CSV table of C-alpha atoms in Angstrom, one decimal:
chain,number,residue,atom,x,y,z
A,1,UNK,CA,-29.4,-15.3,41.4
A,2,UNK,CA,-28.6,-11.7,42.1
A,3,UNK,CA,-27.6,-12.4,45.6
A,4,UNK,CA,-25.0,-14.9,44.4
A,5,UNK,CA,-23.5,-12.4,41.9
A,6,UNK,CA,-22.8,-9.8,44.5
A,7,UNK,CA,-20.2,-11.8,46.5
A,8,UNK,CA,-18.4,-12.7,43.2
A,9,UNK,CA,-18.2,-9.0,42.2
A,10,UNK,CA,-16.8,-7.9,45.6
A,11,UNK,CA,-14.2,-10.7,45.4
A,12,UNK,CA,-13.1,-9.5,41.9
A,13,UNK,CA,-12.7,-5.9,43.2
A,14,UNK,CA,-10.6,-7.1,46.2
A,15,UNK,CA,-8.4,-9.2,43.9
A,16,UNK,CA,-7.8,-6.3,41.5
A,17,UNK,CA,-6.8,-4.0,44.4
A,18,UNK,CA,-4.4,-6.5,45.8
A,19,UNK,CA,-2.8,-7.1,42.4
A,20,UNK,CA,-2.4,-3.4,41.8
A,21,UNK,CA,-0.8,-3.0,45.3
A,22,UNK,CA,1.7,-5.8,44.6
A,23,UNK,CA,2.6,-4.3,41.1
A,24,UNK,CA,3.1,-0.8,42.7
A,25,UNK,CA,5.3,-2.2,45.4
A,26,UNK,CA,7.4,-4.1,42.8
A,27,UNK,CA,7.8,-0.9,40.7
A,28,UNK,CA,8.9,1.1,43.8
A,29,UNK,CA,11.3,-1.6,44.8
A,30,UNK,CA,12.8,-1.6,41.3
A,31,UNK,CA,13.2,2.2,41.3
A,32,UNK,CA,14.8,2.2,44.8
A,33,UNK,CA,17.2,-0.6,43.7
A,34,UNK,CA,18.3,1.4,40.6
A,35,UNK,CA,18.9,4.6,42.7
A,36,UNK,CA,21.0,2.6,45.2
A,37,UNK,CA,23.1,1.0,42.4
A,38,UNK,CA,23.7,4.5,40.9
A,39,UNK,CA,24.8,5.9,44.2
A,40,UNK,CA,27.1,3.0,45.1
A,41,UNK,CA,28.8,3.0,41.6
A,42,UNK,CA,29.4,6.8,41.4
A,43,UNK,CA,31.7,8.3,44.1
A,44,UNK,CA,30.1,11.8,43.8
A,45,UNK,CA,26.7,11.3,42.1
A,46,UNK,CA,25.4,14.8,43.0
A,47,UNK,CA,28.4,17.0,42.1
A,48,UNK,CA,29.0,18.7,38.8
A,49,UNK,CA,31.0,16.8,36.3
A,50,UNK,CA,34.0,19.0,36.0
A,51,UNK,CA,37.6,18.0,35.2
A,52,UNK,CA,39.6,17.5,38.3
A,53,UNK,CA,43.0,19.2,38.7
A,54,UNK,CA,46.0,16.9,38.8
A,55,UNK,CA,48.9,17.1,41.3
A,56,UNK,CA,51.2,18.4,38.6
A,57,UNK,CA,48.8,21.3,37.8
A,58,UNK,CA,48.6,22.2,41.5
A,59,UNK,CA,52.4,22.2,41.9
A,60,UNK,CA,52.8,24.4,38.8
A,61,UNK,CA,50.2,26.9,40.2
A,62,UNK,CA,51.9,27.0,43.6
A,63,UNK,CA,55.2,27.6,41.9
A,64,UNK,CA,53.8,30.6,40.0
A,65,UNK,CA,52.1,32.0,43.1
A,66,UNK,CA,55.3,31.7,45.1
A,67,UNK,CA,57.2,34.5,43.3
A,68,UNK,CA,54.1,36.7,42.4
A,69,UNK,CA,54.0,40.0,44.2
A,70,UNK,CA,50.8,42.1,43.9
A,71,UNK,CA,52.7,45.2,44.8
A,72,UNK,CA,55.1,44.8,41.8
A,73,UNK,CA,53.3,47.3,39.5
A,74,UNK,CA,53.9,50.1,42.1
A,75,UNK,CA,57.6,49.3,42.6
A,76,UNK,CA,58.8,51.5,39.8
A,77,UNK,CA,56.7,54.5,40.8
A,78,UNK,CA,58.7,55.6,43.8
A,79,UNK,CA,61.8,56.4,41.7
A,80,UNK,CA,59.9,58.7,39.4
A,81,UNK,CA,58.6,61.0,42.1
A,82,UNK,CA,59.4,64.7,41.7
A,83,UNK,CA,61.6,66.2,44.5
A,84,UNK,CA,60.0,69.6,44.5
A,85,UNK,CA,56.6,69.1,42.9
A,86,UNK,CA,56.7,72.7,41.4
A,87,UNK,CA,55.5,73.1,37.9
A,88,UNK,CA,58.2,74.9,35.9
A,89,UNK,CA,57.0,77.9,33.9
A,90,UNK,CA,57.7,77.6,30.1
A,91,UNK,CA,60.7,79.6,28.7
A,92,UNK,CA,59.7,82.8,27.0
A,93,UNK,CA,59.7,82.8,23.2
A,94,UNK,CA,62.7,84.6,21.5
A,95,UNK,CA,61.9,88.1,20.3
A,96,UNK,CA,61.5,88.4,16.5
A,97,UNK,CA,64.4,90.1,14.5
A,98,UNK,CA,63.8,93.8,13.8
A,99,UNK,CA,62.8,94.7,10.3
A,100,UNK,CA,65.1,96.6,8.0
A,101,UNK,CA,65.3,100.2,9.0
A,102,UNK,CA,65.2,101.5,5.4
A,103,UNK,CA,64.5,100.2,2.0
A,104,UNK,CA,67.3,99.7,-0.6
A,105,UNK,CA,68.1,102.8,-2.7
A,106,UNK,CA,66.4,103.0,-6.1
A,107,UNK,CA,68.6,103.9,-9.1
A,108,UNK,CA,67.7,107.2,-10.7
A,109,UNK,CA,68.2,107.8,-14.5
A,110,UNK,CA,70.7,110.5,-15.4
A,111,UNK,CA,69.0,113.7,-16.5
A,112,UNK,CA,69.3,115.2,-20.0
A,113,UNK,CA,72.0,117.7,-20.8
A,114,UNK,CA,69.8,120.7,-20.6
A,115,UNK,CA,67.5,119.7,-17.7
A,116,UNK,CA,68.2,120.5,-14.1
A,117,UNK,CA,68.7,117.5,-11.8
A,118,UNK,CA,65.5,116.7,-9.8
A,119,UNK,CA,65.9,116.6,-6.1
A,120,UNK,CA,65.0,113.3,-4.5
A,121,UNK,CA,62.5,113.6,-1.8
A,122,UNK,CA,63.7,112.3,1.5
A,123,UNK,CA,62.1,109.0,2.6
A,124,UNK,CA,61.1,108.4,6.1
A,125,UNK,CA,62.7,105.4,7.8
A,126,UNK,CA,60.3,102.5,8.6
A,127,UNK,CA,59.4,102.3,12.3
A,128,UNK,CA,61.2,99.6,14.3
A,129,UNK,CA,59.3,96.4,15.0
A,130,UNK,CA,57.9,96.1,18.5
A,131,UNK,CA,59.7,93.5,20.6
A,132,UNK,CA,57.9,91.0,22.8
A,133,UNK,CA,58.1,91.9,26.5
A,134,UNK,CA,60.2,89.5,28.6
A,135,UNK,CA,58.2,87.8,31.3
A,136,UNK,CA,59.3,88.9,34.8
A,137,UNK,CA,59.8,86.6,37.7
A,138,UNK,CA,56.5,87.8,39.2
A,139,UNK,CA,54.6,86.7,36.1
A,140,UNK,CA,56.2,83.3,36.1
A,141,UNK,CA,55.4,82.8,39.8
A,142,UNK,CA,51.7,83.6,39.1
A,143,UNK,CA,51.6,81.2,36.1
A,144,UNK,CA,53.0,78.2,38.0
A,145,UNK,CA,50.2,78.1,40.7
A,146,UNK,CA,47.6,78.6,38.0
A,147,UNK,CA,48.8,75.5,36.2
A,148,UNK,CA,48.9,73.5,39.4
A,149,UNK,CA,45.4,74.5,40.3
A,150,UNK,CA,43.9,72.7,37.3
A,151,UNK,CA,45.1,69.2,38.4
A,152,UNK,CA,43.2,66.5,36.6
A,153,UNK,CA,44.0,63.8,39.1
A,154,UNK,CA,43.1,62.7,42.7
A,155,UNK,CA,45.7,61.0,44.8
A,156,UNK,CA,45.6,57.9,47.1
A,157,UNK,CA,48.2,56.5,49.5
A,158,UNK,CA,48.4,52.7,49.2
A,159,UNK,CA,49.5,50.8,52.2
A,160,UNK,CA,49.7,47.4,50.7
A,161,UNK,CA,48.0,45.0,48.3
A,162,UNK,CA,47.1,41.4,49.3
A,163,UNK,CA,45.7,38.3,47.6
A,164,UNK,CA,43.5,37.4,50.6
A,165,UNK,CA,40.8,39.6,52.1
A,166,UNK,CA,41.9,38.6,55.7
A,167,UNK,CA,45.3,40.1,55.2
A,168,UNK,CA,43.9,43.3,53.8
A,169,UNK,CA,41.5,43.6,56.8
A,170,UNK,CA,44.4,42.9,59.2
A,171,UNK,CA,46.5,45.7,57.6
A,172,UNK,CA,43.5,48.1,57.8
A,173,UNK,CA,43.1,47.3,61.5
A,174,UNK,CA,46.8,48.0,62.1
A,175,UNK,CA,46.4,51.4,60.4
A,176,UNK,CA,43.3,52.2,62.5
A,177,UNK,CA,45.3,51.6,65.7
A,178,UNK,CA,47.8,54.2,64.5
A,179,UNK,CA,45.0,56.7,63.8
A,180,UNK,CA,44.7,56.2,60.0
A,181,UNK,CA,41.3,55.5,58.3
A,182,UNK,CA,41.8,53.2,55.3
A,183,UNK,CA,39.5,51.3,52.9
A,184,UNK,CA,39.8,48.1,51.0
A,185,UNK,CA,39.4,48.1,47.2
A,186,UNK,CA,39.2,45.0,45.0
A,187,UNK,CA,40.6,44.7,41.5
A,188,UNK,CA,41.4,42.0,39.0
A,189,UNK,CA,45.1,41.9,38.3
A,190,UNK,CA,46.6,39.2,36.0
A,191,UNK,CA,43.6,37.0,36.5
A,192,UNK,CA,43.6,37.2,40.3
A,193,UNK,CA,41.6,39.3,42.7
A,194,UNK,CA,43.9,41.8,44.6
A,195,UNK,CA,42.7,43.5,47.8
A,196,UNK,CA,44.4,47.0,48.0
A,197,UNK,CA,44.4,49.0,51.3
A,198,UNK,CA,44.3,52.7,50.4
A,199,UNK,CA,43.8,56.1,52.2
A,200,UNK,CA,42.2,59.0,50.3
A,201,UNK,CA,41.2,60.4,48.0
A,202,UNK,CA,43.2,63.6,48.3
A,203,UNK,CA,42.9,66.6,46.0
A,204,UNK,CA,46.5,67.7,45.9
A,205,UNK,CA,49.8,65.9,45.5
A,206,UNK,CA,51.3,67.9,48.4
A,207,UNK,CA,48.6,66.6,50.8
A,208,UNK,CA,49.1,63.0,49.5
A,209,UNK,CA,52.9,63.2,50.0
A,210,UNK,CA,52.5,64.5,53.5
A,211,UNK,CA,50.1,61.6,54.4
A,212,UNK,CA,52.6,59.2,52.8
A,213,UNK,CA,55.4,60.5,55.1
A,214,UNK,CA,53.2,60.1,58.2
A,215,UNK,CA,52.3,56.5,57.3
A,216,UNK,CA,56.0,55.6,56.6
A,217,UNK,CA,56.9,57.3,59.9
A,218,UNK,CA,54.5,54.9,61.6
A,219,UNK,CA,56.4,51.9,60.2
A,220,UNK,CA,54.2,51.0,57.1
A,221,UNK,CA,55.2,50.8,53.5
A,222,UNK,CA,53.3,53.4,51.5
A,223,UNK,CA,53.0,54.2,47.8
A,224,UNK,CA,51.5,57.3,46.1
A,225,UNK,CA,48.9,56.5,43.5
A,226,UNK,CA,47.1,59.0,41.3
A,227,UNK,CA,43.8,58.4,39.5
A,228,UNK,CA,42.3,60.6,36.8
A,229,UNK,CA,39.2,62.4,37.9
């Protein structure tokens, strides 16, 4: 009796294993079919769902970028340059008016008929007010360099601003061929990244203007830019 039940139990185990294997294969096939249908119906299934730009938007953006010049903010700075760069000394303050030399005379009552007239004591005149000394030309010459020494700015010479980093690197390489060492600085301007090619910083405006003349003499367009320390 026990020997007859053993084959029946082994057959039941084998039948359960085969049934589970068939169910697993069917489930895997259903999942693979669902993934295949999702991929075929969606043109870009693994990309972010972001709104696509239309051709009209691209055309409007290209029209705005056509006339945009990243160097436009520096265009008006060249006309405001000082020709001499010398700080003018302030004009001397006018001297105060001298005080009155003597006070107004005081009326004296007439003496009685029998009394002798009293002699008025002489009153010393008030000393004249001291006048402010007029600054000489030597004093003004000393004041002007002292004002220039306390410059609160550092200066750069900008040799161009570009919207693409490749253009900025090309300009920097051209300057290096002429013997100038420049650096590229990034900045957000009107919502766009601008790559500026600059040389510096320089401590004085005279040194910056001399470097600007050298760069312009080499055939490059240069602008003077000052930045607060």
